[in-house]
mmCIF file of C-alpha atoms in Angstrom:
data_model
loop_
_atom_site.group_PDB
_atom_site.id
_atom_site.type_symbol
_atom_site.label_atom_id
_atom_site.label_comp_id
_atom_site.label_asym_id
_atom_site.label_seq_id
_atom_site.Cartn_x
_atom_site.Cartn_y
_atom_site.Cartn_z
ATOM 1 C CA MET O 1 0.000 0.000 0.000
ATOM 2 C CA PRO O 2 1.226 3.539 -0.647
ATOM 3 C CA ARG O 3 2.879 5.107 2.387
ATOM 4 C CA GLU O 4 0.715 8.185 1.891
ATOM 5 C CA HIS O 5 -2.157 8.823 -0.485
ATOM 6 C CA ILE O 6 -0.961 12.058 -2.066
ATOM 7 C CA PHE O 7 -3.732 11.791 -4.662
ATOM 8 C CA ASP O 8 -6.671 9.477 -5.144
ATOM 9 C CA GLU O 9 -6.102 6.684 -7.629
ATOM 10 C CA THR O 10 -8.760 8.267 -9.851
ATOM 11 C CA GLU O 11 -6.509 11.301 -10.368
ATOM 12 C CA TYR O 12 -3.707 9.115 -11.710
ATOM 13 C CA ASP O 13 -6.234 7.285 -13.894
ATOM 14 C CA ARG O 14 -7.277 10.620 -15.403
ATOM 15 C CA ARG O 15 -3.684 11.653 -16.083
ATOM 16 C CA VAL O 16 -2.825 8.323 -17.693
ATOM 17 C CA ALA O 17 -5.999 8.442 -19.801
ATOM 18 C CA GLN O 18 -5.034 11.894 -21.098
ATOM 19 C CA THR O 19 -1.557 10.621 -21.906
ATOM 20 C CA LYS O 20 -2.991 7.681 -23.826
ATOM 21 C CA GLU O 21 -5.196 10.054 -25.799
ATOM 22 C CA ARG O 22 -2.141 12.128 -26.748
ATOM 23 C CA LEU O 23 -0.361 8.941 -27.851
ATOM 24 C CA ARG O 24 -3.281 8.069 -30.128
ATOM 25 C CA GLU O 25 -3.352 11.583 -31.548
ATOM 26 C CA ARG O 26 0.319 11.286 -32.473
ATOM 27 C CA ASP O 27 0.015 7.681 -33.641
ATOM 28 C CA LEU O 28 2.524 6.508 -31.030
ATOM 29 C CA ASP O 29 2.555 2.933 -29.780
ATOM 30 C CA ALA O 30 4.321 3.826 -26.515
ATOM 31 C CA ILE O 31 6.139 6.563 -24.652
ATOM 32 C CA VAL O 32 9.193 6.135 -22.452
ATOM 33 C CA VAL O 33 8.937 8.787 -19.733
ATOM 34 C CA ALA O 34 12.298 9.606 -18.110
ATOM 35 C CA ASP O 35 11.643 12.990 -16.491
ATOM 36 C CA PRO O 36 11.188 12.225 -12.751
ATOM 37 C CA ALA O 37 8.445 14.871 -12.468
ATOM 38 C CA ASN O 38 6.507 13.237 -15.292
ATOM 39 C CA MET O 39 7.079 9.817 -13.733
ATOM 40 C CA ASN O 40 5.639 11.142 -10.481
ATOM 41 C CA TYR O 41 2.733 12.791 -12.286
ATOM 42 C CA LEU O 42 1.688 9.544 -13.960
ATOM 43 C CA THR O 43 2.300 7.090 -11.118
ATOM 44 C CA GLY O 44 3.072 8.925 -7.864
ATOM 45 C CA TYR O 45 6.587 7.461 -7.716
ATOM 46 C CA ASP O 46 8.741 9.558 -5.409
ATOM 47 C CA GLY O 47 12.333 8.734 -4.533
ATOM 48 C CA TRP O 48 15.818 10.171 -4.853
ATOM 49 C CA SER O 49 16.702 7.581 -7.452
ATOM 50 C CA PHE O 50 16.852 9.716 -10.581
ATOM 51 C CA TYR O 51 20.661 9.679 -10.496
ATOM 52 C CA VAL O 52 20.373 6.244 -12.117
ATOM 53 C CA HIS O 53 18.257 5.500 -15.164
ATOM 54 C CA GLN O 54 14.561 4.871 -14.614
ATOM 55 C CA ALA O 55 11.422 5.197 -16.688
ATOM 56 C CA VAL O 56 7.678 4.896 -16.877
ATOM 57 C CA VAL O 57 6.274 3.293 -20.033
ATOM 58 C CA VAL O 58 2.740 4.056 -21.186
ATOM 59 C CA THR O 59 0.995 2.360 -24.112
ATOM 60 C CA PRO O 60 -2.463 3.189 -25.452
ATOM 61 C CA ASP O 61 -3.896 -0.255 -24.705
ATOM 62 C CA ARG O 62 -2.395 -1.359 -21.375
ATOM 63 C CA ASP O 63 -4.451 -0.314 -18.358
ATOM 64 C CA GLU O 64 -1.521 0.678 -16.106
ATOM 65 C CA PRO O 65 1.790 2.336 -16.853
ATOM 66 C CA ILE O 66 4.887 0.274 -16.160
ATOM 67 C CA TRP O 67 7.470 1.652 -13.740
ATOM 68 C CA ILE O 68 11.054 0.557 -14.469
ATOM 69 C CA GLY O 69 13.896 1.208 -12.068
ATOM 70 C CA ARG O 70 16.752 -0.194 -10.075
ATOM 71 C CA ASP O 71 16.086 -3.358 -8.082
ATOM 72 C CA MET O 72 16.632 -1.647 -4.732
ATOM 73 C CA ASP O 73 14.042 0.997 -5.686
ATOM 74 C CA GLY O 74 11.278 -1.468 -6.491
ATOM 75 C CA ASP O 75 9.920 -1.357 -2.950
ATOM 76 C CA GLY O 76 9.946 2.441 -3.224
ATOM 77 C CA ALA O 77 7.604 2.117 -6.185
ATOM 78 C CA ARG O 78 5.363 -0.179 -4.141
ATOM 79 C CA ALA O 79 5.388 2.346 -1.297
ATOM 80 C CA THR O 80 4.570 5.452 -3.318
ATOM 81 C CA THR O 81 2.390 4.280 -6.222
ATOM 82 C CA HIS O 82 -0.909 2.479 -6.721
ATOM 83 C CA LEU O 83 0.628 0.189 -9.369
ATOM 84 C CA SER O 84 0.157 -3.564 -9.267
ATOM 85 C CA ASP O 85 3.220 -5.802 -8.873
ATOM 86 C CA ASP O 86 3.087 -6.708 -12.563
ATOM 87 C CA SER O 87 3.530 -3.023 -13.418
ATOM 88 C CA ILE O 88 6.647 -2.612 -11.282
ATOM 89 C CA ARG O 89 9.746 -3.897 -13.080
ATOM 90 C CA ALA O 90 13.252 -3.722 -11.636
ATOM 91 C CA TYR O 91 16.596 -4.314 -13.316
ATOM 92 C CA SER O 92 19.515 -5.936 -11.509
ATOM 93 C CA ASP O 93 22.207 -3.810 -9.921
ATOM 94 C CA ASP O 94 24.858 -4.923 -12.413
ATOM 95 C CA HIS O 95 23.171 -2.571 -14.903
ATOM 96 C CA VAL O 96 24.273 0.431 -12.791
ATOM 97 C CA HIS O 97 27.591 1.995 -13.894
ATOM 98 C CA SER O 98 28.343 -1.421 -15.293
ATOM 99 C CA PRO O 99 31.836 -2.673 -16.146
ATOM 100 C CA ARG O 100 30.076 -5.504 -18.031
ATOM 101 C CA ASN O 101 28.683 -3.138 -20.654
ATOM 102 C CA LEU O 102 25.139 -3.522 -19.391
ATOM 103 C CA HIS O 103 22.807 -0.530 -19.367
ATOM 104 C CA PRO O 104 19.367 0.059 -17.840
ATOM 105 C CA MET O 105 17.965 0.872 -21.280
ATOM 106 C CA ASP O 106 18.754 -2.709 -22.302
ATOM 107 C CA TYR O 107 16.145 -3.735 -19.726
ATOM 108 C CA VAL O 108 13.729 -1.024 -20.862
ATOM 109 C CA ALA O 109 14.087 -2.311 -24.419
ATOM 110 C CA GLY O 110 13.151 -5.785 -23.191
ATOM 111 C CA VAL O 111 9.975 -4.428 -21.604
ATOM 112 C CA LEU O 112 9.071 -2.607 -24.814
ATOM 113 C CA ASP O 113 9.608 -5.859 -26.738
ATOM 114 C CA GLU O 114 7.384 -7.695 -24.261
ATOM 115 C CA LEU O 115 4.680 -5.064 -24.840
ATOM 116 C CA GLY O 116 4.784 -5.782 -28.565
ATOM 117 C CA VAL O 117 6.051 -2.372 -29.657
ATOM 118 C CA ALA O 118 9.623 -3.298 -30.643
ATOM 119 C CA ASP O 119 8.803 -2.393 -34.248
ATOM 120 C CA GLY O 120 6.417 0.417 -33.405
ATOM 121 C CA ARG O 121 6.541 4.201 -33.067
ATOM 122 C CA ILE O 122 7.928 5.014 -29.635
ATOM 123 C CA GLY O 123 7.995 8.458 -28.070
ATOM 124 C CA LEU O 124 11.051 9.487 -26.067
ATOM 125 C CA GLU O 125 11.669 12.496 -23.826
ATOM 126 C CA MET O 126 14.712 13.441 -25.841
ATOM 127 C CA ASP O 127 15.362 16.685 -23.975
ATOM 128 C CA ALA O 128 14.737 15.419 -20.439
ATOM 129 C CA ALA O 129 17.576 16.145 -18.030
ATOM 130 C CA TYR O 130 18.117 12.491 -17.117
ATOM 131 C CA PHE O 131 17.657 10.919 -20.548
ATOM 132 C CA THR O 132 21.195 10.648 -21.837
ATOM 133 C CA ALA O 133 22.672 10.250 -25.308
ATOM 134 C CA LYS O 134 23.726 6.739 -24.330
ATOM 135 C CA SER O 135 20.164 5.927 -23.302
ATOM 136 C CA TYR O 136 19.063 6.804 -26.810
ATOM 137 C CA THR O 137 21.768 4.816 -28.581
ATOM 138 C CA ARG O 138 21.158 1.747 -26.390
ATOM 139 C CA LEU O 139 17.464 1.800 -27.220
ATOM 140 C CA GLN O 140 18.291 2.174 -30.901
ATOM 141 C CA GLY O 141 20.730 -0.737 -30.751
ATOM 142 C CA ASN O 142 18.303 -3.008 -28.929
ATOM 143 C CA LEU O 143 15.252 -2.075 -31.011
ATOM 144 C CA PRO O 144 16.519 -1.549 -34.565
ATOM 145 C CA GLU O 145 13.021 -1.878 -36.074
ATOM 146 C CA ALA O 146 11.481 0.823 -33.871
ATOM 147 C CA ALA O 147 10.829 4.373 -35.029
ATOM 148 C CA PHE O 148 11.687 6.783 -32.233
ATOM 149 C CA GLU O 149 9.940 10.143 -32.015
ATOM 150 C CA ASP O 150 10.657 13.175 -29.849
ATOM 151 C CA ALA O 151 7.835 13.365 -27.305
ATOM 152 C CA THR O 152 9.617 15.504 -24.733
ATOM 153 C CA LEU O 153 6.635 17.720 -23.882
ATOM 154 C CA LEU O 154 3.776 15.281 -24.401
ATOM 155 C CA VAL O 155 3.188 14.817 -20.670
ATOM 156 C CA GLY O 156 4.332 18.354 -19.844
ATOM 157 C CA TRP O 157 1.459 19.932 -21.753
ATOM 158 C CA ILE O 158 -0.996 17.777 -19.810
ATOM 159 C CA ARG O 159 0.527 19.026 -16.565
ATOM 160 C CA VAL O 160 -0.015 22.737 -17.279
ATOM 161 C CA LYS O 161 -3.600 22.691 -15.944
ATOM 162 C CA LYS O 162 -3.749 21.788 -12.271
ATOM 163 C CA SER O 163 -6.397 19.879 -10.361
ATOM 164 C CA GLU O 164 -7.821 21.320 -7.157
ATOM 165 C CA GLN O 165 -5.648 19.014 -5.060
ATOM 166 C CA GLU O 166 -2.531 20.079 -6.943
ATOM 167 C CA LEU O 167 -3.455 23.710 -6.352
ATOM 168 C CA GLU O 168 -3.924 23.024 -2.657
ATOM 169 C CA TYR O 169 -0.401 21.593 -2.412
ATOM 170 C CA MET O 170 0.920 24.658 -4.228
ATOM 171 C CA ARG O 171 -0.897 26.932 -1.779
ATOM 172 C CA GLN O 172 0.666 24.979 1.086
ATOM 173 C CA ALA O 173 4.050 25.405 -0.595
ATOM 174 C CA ALA O 174 3.357 29.144 -0.733
ATOM 175 C CA ARG O 175 2.904 29.257 3.041
ATOM 176 C CA ILE O 176 6.307 27.583 3.391
ATOM 177 C CA SER O 177 7.803 30.066 0.912
ATOM 178 C CA GLU O 178 6.512 32.968 2.988
ATOM 179 C CA ASN O 179 8.086 31.586 6.166
ATOM 180 C CA ALA O 180 11.379 30.837 4.450
ATOM 181 C CA MET O 181 11.557 34.256 2.790
ATOM 182 C CA GLN O 182 10.909 36.024 6.081
ATOM 183 C CA ALA O 183 13.609 33.932 7.757
ATOM 184 C CA GLY O 184 16.066 34.775 4.999
ATOM 185 C CA LEU O 185 15.347 38.495 5.073
ATOM 186 C CA ASP O 186 15.599 38.559 8.878
ATOM 187 C CA ALA O 187 18.984 36.804 8.766
ATOM 188 C CA VAL O 188 20.662 39.172 6.299
ATOM 189 C CA GLY O 189 22.866 41.758 7.972
ATOM 190 C CA GLU O 190 26.271 43.374 7.910
ATOM 191 C CA GLY O 191 28.943 40.863 8.915
ATOM 192 C CA VAL O 192 26.637 37.840 8.502
ATOM 193 C CA PRO O 193 28.050 35.073 6.261
ATOM 194 C CA GLU O 194 25.880 34.175 3.297
ATOM 195 C CA TYR O 195 25.729 30.539 4.399
ATOM 196 C CA GLU O 196 24.019 31.512 7.648
ATOM 197 C CA VAL O 197 21.189 33.060 5.662
ATOM 198 C CA ALA O 198 20.980 29.927 3.514
ATOM 199 C CA SER O 199 20.818 27.855 6.695
ATOM 200 C CA ALA O 200 17.951 29.953 8.065
ATOM 201 C CA VAL O 201 16.077 29.570 4.770
ATOM 202 C CA TYR O 202 16.606 25.816 4.632
ATOM 203 C CA GLN O 203 15.399 25.339 8.185
ATOM 204 C CA GLN O 204 12.074 26.923 7.299
ATOM 205 C CA LEU O 205 11.810 25.121 3.972
ATOM 206 C CA ILE O 206 11.956 21.785 5.774
ATOM 207 C CA GLU O 207 10.218 22.811 9.010
ATOM 208 C CA GLY O 208 7.278 24.092 6.998
ATOM 209 C CA THR O 209 4.353 25.333 9.060
ATOM 210 C CA GLU O 210 2.657 24.289 12.281
ATOM 211 C CA GLU O 211 0.295 22.102 10.248
ATOM 212 C CA TYR O 212 2.683 20.366 7.826
ATOM 213 C CA GLY O 213 6.330 20.015 6.916
ATOM 214 C CA GLY O 214 8.214 20.866 3.765
ATOM 215 C CA ASP O 215 10.105 18.850 1.184
ATOM 216 C CA TYR O 216 13.414 19.580 -0.545
ATOM 217 C CA PRO O 217 12.918 22.057 -3.402
ATOM 218 C CA ALA O 218 13.898 21.287 -6.978
ATOM 219 C CA ILE O 219 16.220 24.327 -6.992
ATOM 220 C CA VAL O 220 18.364 25.419 -4.051
ATOM 221 C CA PRO O 221 17.843 28.905 -2.640
ATOM 222 C CA LEU O 222 19.553 31.387 -4.956
ATOM 223 C CA MET O 223 21.326 34.272 -3.264
ATOM 224 C CA PRO O 224 23.435 36.568 -5.441
ATOM 225 C CA SER O 225 24.677 39.607 -3.538
ATOM 226 C CA GLY O 226 26.860 42.677 -3.838
ATOM 227 C CA ASP O 227 28.343 43.144 -7.288
ATOM 228 C CA HIS O 228 26.820 39.840 -8.428
ATOM 229 C CA THR O 229 23.110 40.638 -8.202
ATOM 230 C CA GLY O 230 23.101 41.058 -11.974
ATOM 231 C CA THR O 231 23.835 37.321 -12.180
ATOM 232 C CA PRO O 232 20.597 35.705 -10.988
ATOM 233 C CA HIS O 233 21.588 32.056 -10.556
ATOM 234 C CA LEU O 234 24.428 32.243 -8.034
ATOM 235 C CA THR O 235 24.139 30.517 -4.661
ATOM 236 C CA TRP O 236 25.658 31.350 -1.268
ATOM 237 C CA THR O 237 29.342 31.487 -0.280
ATOM 238 C CA ASP O 238 31.426 32.118 2.852
ATOM 239 C CA ARG O 239 31.417 35.830 2.076
ATOM 240 C CA GLU O 240 30.078 38.148 4.794
ATOM 241 C CA PHE O 241 27.539 40.764 3.805
ATOM 242 C CA GLU O 242 28.820 44.336 3.801
ATOM 243 C CA ASP O 243 27.112 47.681 4.172
ATOM 244 C CA GLY O 244 25.942 48.737 0.730
ATOM 245 C CA ASP O 245 25.214 45.192 -0.526
ATOM 246 C CA PRO O 246 22.046 44.448 -2.456
ATOM 247 C CA VAL O 247 20.930 40.854 -1.835
ATOM 248 C CA ILE O 248 18.494 38.795 -3.907
ATOM 249 C CA ILE O 249 16.774 35.768 -2.395
ATOM 250 C CA GLU O 250 14.885 33.401 -4.680
ATOM 251 C CA LEU O 251 13.442 30.257 -3.139
ATOM 252 C CA SER O 252 10.478 27.947 -3.115
ATOM 253 C CA GLY O 253 8.639 25.973 -0.533
ATOM 254 C CA CYS O 254 7.846 22.446 -1.635
ATOM 255 C CA ARG O 255 4.914 20.276 -0.600
ATOM 256 C CA HIS O 256 4.600 16.767 -2.047
ATOM 257 C CA ARG O 257 6.926 17.929 -4.874
ATOM 258 C CA TYR O 258 4.727 20.957 -5.687
ATOM 259 C CA HIS O 259 6.369 24.387 -5.581
ATOM 260 C CA SER O 260 5.456 28.039 -5.187
ATOM 261 C CA PRO O 261 8.562 30.137 -5.957
ATOM 262 C CA LEU O 262 9.078 33.586 -4.473
ATOM 263 C CA ALA O 263 11.827 36.170 -4.964
ATOM 264 C CA ARG O 264 12.554 39.385 -3.106
ATOM 265 C CA THR O 265 15.457 41.845 -2.848
ATOM 266 C CA THR O 266 16.910 43.466 0.249
ATOM 267 C CA PHE O 267 19.695 45.974 0.853
ATOM 268 C CA VAL O 268 22.243 46.135 3.647
ATOM 269 C CA GLY O 269 22.083 49.741 4.819
ATOM 270 C CA ASP O 270 20.345 52.626 3.121
ATOM 271 C CA PRO O 271 19.469 51.744 -0.496
ATOM 272 C CA PRO O 272 20.541 54.132 -3.239
ATOM 273 C CA THR O 273 17.850 56.065 -5.050
ATOM 274 C CA GLU O 274 18.438 54.131 -8.280
ATOM 275 C CA LEU O 275 17.738 50.781 -6.641
ATOM 276 C CA GLN O 276 14.573 52.029 -4.946
ATOM 277 C CA GLU O 277 13.329 53.497 -8.201
ATOM 278 C CA THR O 278 14.068 50.229 -10.003
ATOM 279 C CA ALA O 279 12.133 48.317 -7.338
ATOM 280 C CA ASP O 280 9.143 50.598 -7.803
ATOM 281 C CA ILE O 281 9.255 50.066 -11.571
ATOM 282 C CA VAL O 282 9.516 46.284 -11.208
ATOM 283 C CA VAL O 283 6.503 46.234 -8.890
ATOM 284 C CA GLU O 284 4.482 48.423 -11.258
ATOM 285 C CA GLY O 285 5.372 46.239 -14.235
ATOM 286 C CA LEU O 286 4.702 43.020 -12.309
ATOM 287 C CA GLU O 287 1.277 44.208 -11.270
ATOM 288 C CA ALA O 288 0.465 45.327 -14.811
ATOM 289 C CA ALA O 289 1.368 41.853 -16.098
ATOM 290 C CA LEU O 290 -0.700 40.162 -13.396
ATOM 291 C CA ASP O 291 -3.648 42.392 -14.272
ATOM 292 C CA ALA O 292 -3.321 41.273 -17.908
ATOM 293 C CA ALA O 293 -3.395 37.557 -17.105
ATOM 294 C CA GLU O 294 -6.781 35.903 -17.640
ATOM 295 C CA PRO O 295 -8.242 33.018 -19.643
ATOM 296 C CA GLY O 296 -8.118 33.579 -23.395
ATOM 297 C CA VAL O 297 -5.102 35.902 -23.243
ATOM 298 C CA LYS O 298 -1.828 34.818 -24.839
ATOM 299 C CA CYS O 299 1.394 34.567 -22.871
ATOM 300 C CA GLU O 300 2.983 37.185 -25.126
ATOM 301 C CA THR O 301 0.190 39.618 -24.278
ATOM 302 C CA VAL O 302 0.935 39.302 -20.566
ATOM 303 C CA GLU O 303 4.609 40.020 -21.250
ATOM 304 C CA GLU O 304 3.663 43.008 -23.379
ATOM 305 C CA ALA O 305 1.905 44.593 -20.394
ATOM 306 C CA TRP O 306 5.158 44.345 -18.431
ATOM 307 C CA ARG O 307 7.320 45.593 -21.290
ATOM 308 C CA THR O 308 5.074 48.547 -22.051
ATOM 309 C CA THR O 309 5.200 49.589 -18.400
ATOM 310 C CA ILE O 310 8.972 49.519 -17.966
ATOM 311 C CA GLU O 311 9.598 51.157 -21.351
ATOM 312 C CA LYS O 312 8.019 54.318 -19.956
ATOM 313 C CA TYR O 313 11.044 54.543 -17.643
ATOM 314 C CA GLY O 314 13.649 53.757 -20.288
ATOM 315 C CA LEU O 315 14.159 50.142 -19.160
ATOM 316 C CA GLU O 316 14.070 46.968 -21.214
ATOM 317 C CA LYS O 317 14.416 43.280 -20.499
ATOM 318 C CA GLU O 318 15.248 40.682 -23.133
ATOM 319 C CA ASP O 319 14.587 37.566 -21.032
ATOM 320 C CA ARG O 320 11.236 35.908 -20.488
ATOM 321 C CA ILE O 321 9.403 37.060 -17.369
ATOM 322 C CA GLY O 322 7.682 33.825 -16.419
ATOM 323 C CA TYR O 323 7.110 30.161 -17.087
ATOM 324 C CA SER O 324 4.659 27.396 -16.241
ATOM 325 C CA MET O 325 5.631 25.415 -13.173
ATOM 326 C CA GLY O 326 4.433 23.286 -10.283
ATOM 327 C CA LEU O 327 5.542 19.688 -9.785
ATOM 328 C CA GLY O 328 9.297 19.273 -9.973
ATOM 329 C CA TYR O 329 12.505 17.482 -9.094
ATOM 330 C CA PRO O 330 16.078 18.734 -9.360
ATOM 331 C CA PRO O 331 17.285 20.450 -11.408
ATOM 332 C CA ASP O 332 14.120 22.451 -12.080
ATOM 333 C CA TRP O 333 10.582 23.206 -10.919
ATOM 334 C CA GLY O 334 9.623 24.546 -14.370
ATOM 335 C CA GLU O 335 7.476 22.531 -16.789
ATOM 336 C CA HIS O 336 9.366 23.653 -19.938
ATOM 337 C CA THR O 337 6.159 24.418 -21.799
ATOM 338 C CA ALA O 338 4.588 27.885 -21.768
ATOM 339 C CA SER O 339 6.740 30.979 -21.216
ATOM 340 C CA ILE O 340 5.650 34.553 -20.682
ATOM 341 C CA ARG O 341 7.667 36.222 -23.424
ATOM 342 C CA PRO O 342 7.302 37.732 -26.898
ATOM 343 C CA GLY O 343 6.299 35.171 -29.497
ATOM 344 C CA ASP O 344 4.731 32.665 -27.108
ATOM 345 C CA GLU O 345 1.162 32.326 -28.331
ATOM 346 C CA THR O 346 0.078 29.861 -25.644
ATOM 347 C CA VAL O 347 -3.452 30.833 -24.608
ATOM 348 C CA LEU O 348 -3.977 31.024 -20.859
ATOM 349 C CA GLU O 349 -6.560 28.670 -19.398
ATOM 350 C CA GLU O 350 -8.058 28.475 -15.952
ATOM 351 C CA ASP O 351 -5.895 26.578 -13.444
ATOM 352 C CA MET O 352 -2.625 27.049 -15.284
ATOM 353 C CA THR O 353 0.130 28.120 -12.882
ATOM 354 C CA PHE O 354 3.168 30.312 -13.548
ATOM 355 C CA HIS O 355 6.152 31.783 -11.777
ATOM 356 C CA MET O 356 6.321 35.408 -12.898
ATOM 357 C CA ILE O 357 9.808 36.742 -12.210
ATOM 358 C CA PRO O 358 10.306 40.021 -14.061
ATOM 359 C CA GLY O 359 13.754 40.762 -12.694
ATOM 360 C CA ILE O 360 15.978 43.557 -13.923
ATOM 361 C CA TRP O 361 19.622 42.510 -14.223
ATOM 362 C CA THR O 362 22.312 44.815 -15.539
ATOM 363 C CA ASP O 363 26.069 45.088 -15.072
ATOM 364 C CA GLU O 364 25.460 47.576 -12.266
ATOM 365 C CA ILE O 365 22.275 46.422 -10.558
ATOM 366 C CA GLY O 366 19.997 43.457 -9.935
ATOM 367 C CA MET O 367 16.417 43.520 -8.710
ATOM 368 C CA GLU O 368 13.987 40.595 -8.357
ATOM 369 C CA ILE O 369 10.430 40.627 -7.074
ATOM 370 C CA SER O 370 8.430 37.602 -8.191
ATOM 371 C CA GLU O 371 5.069 35.910 -7.697
ATOM 372 C CA THR O 372 3.625 32.487 -8.384
ATOM 373 C CA PHE O 373 0.094 32.797 -9.731
ATOM 374 C CA ARG O 374 -2.840 30.703 -10.851
ATOM 375 C CA VAL O 375 -5.025 31.679 -13.776
ATOM 376 C CA THR O 376 -8.567 31.955 -12.414
ATOM 377 C CA SER O 377 -11.848 32.222 -14.315
ATOM 378 C CA THR O 378 -11.499 36.013 -14.296
ATOM 379 C CA GLY O 379 -7.830 36.882 -13.754
ATOM 380 C CA ALA O 380 -4.804 35.884 -11.697
ATOM 381 C CA GLU O 381 -4.548 34.660 -8.096
ATOM 382 C CA THR O 382 -1.127 35.042 -6.479
ATOM 383 C CA LEU O 383 -0.424 32.151 -4.130
ATOM 384 C CA ALA O 384 1.864 33.924 -1.657
ATOM 385 C CA GLU O 385 0.981 36.904 0.495
ATOM 386 C CA PHE O 386 4.214 38.824 0.923
ATOM 387 C CA PRO O 387 4.945 42.550 0.555
ATOM 388 C CA ARG O 388 6.163 43.644 -2.872
ATOM 389 C CA GLU O 389 8.891 46.063 -1.969
ATOM 390 C CA LEU O 390 12.599 46.588 -1.566
ATOM 391 C CA PHE O 391 13.573 45.447 1.922
ATOM 392 C CA THR O 392 16.449 46.737 4.034
ATOM 393 C CA ALA O 393 18.689 44.932 6.519
#
């Protein structure tokens, strides 16, 4: 039995049924799902085992997906999924980093042969972080009659609309994000090492709230400071904060693998006028973009509301300002589907969720204020409740 019923079995049935329908639409006989978030989405499997090869195989005609992983992880599949024993397949440990020239995809190929699709059209998540070039060549070598198709985003596009239970986990993650952000902002100060702030953030990310705990996030807390705030993806160091340092904190609470990212900026000492003005512009542009988000509107239209606002002040930003997200494992909580940027014609639908992070990064200055939001029937609902302002330490 699952150790915890994260979702009812009917929710997984719905997700698998949608996946099967997409397979039929693309005339695919099977899909090999290697992204751990997609594996979780389809089966509930949850374990830190993605550093070795694993997969979920879905065919249009088989009732259940098949989970494939390392032998020692088979009981993890029994603990976290609703799958029957026949749908849990484990390869022997000599396939792992094998000196005998064995590979886990040799085993996956055997399962695909057993399913009768060895000469069929098989979808692969070609751009998934944990699907390697060798995985592809081993499948090709084992199944020379198969036609492999890139199906990287087939499951991802199903995930963009969230169920009510998924949204509830994201709201719980938002409560954790609020606590962690407050802890991080409170810890920043002159003479404080960056790692102490990271420690304070992590404590709250795991401690969660009085009602529930937190999980490890798909991305570590990001904390560029000083001269490096124009480089948004740096983490913490041993460096001590100094008077005059801007500090960006980007983090996310995580609840049952669902995230609600949040970013804010603080300043050690009295902030310069330029930074305060930039913060005010970012907030104005963020709120204009949120006001533009509603069902039927394209992603590029939401970005245009931001861009039009900041252009009034002589600012521009070339990067996207948001992306669909929710369920995730390292290295990312993003879904790699819709992005809020020029040229993305994805039409917003109710219960899509996005992280909107319209940061301004230049050689001289960095400013981030972000929100995770859900598309409602009439607009946008931000999941966190946290002041949108430049903080000071």
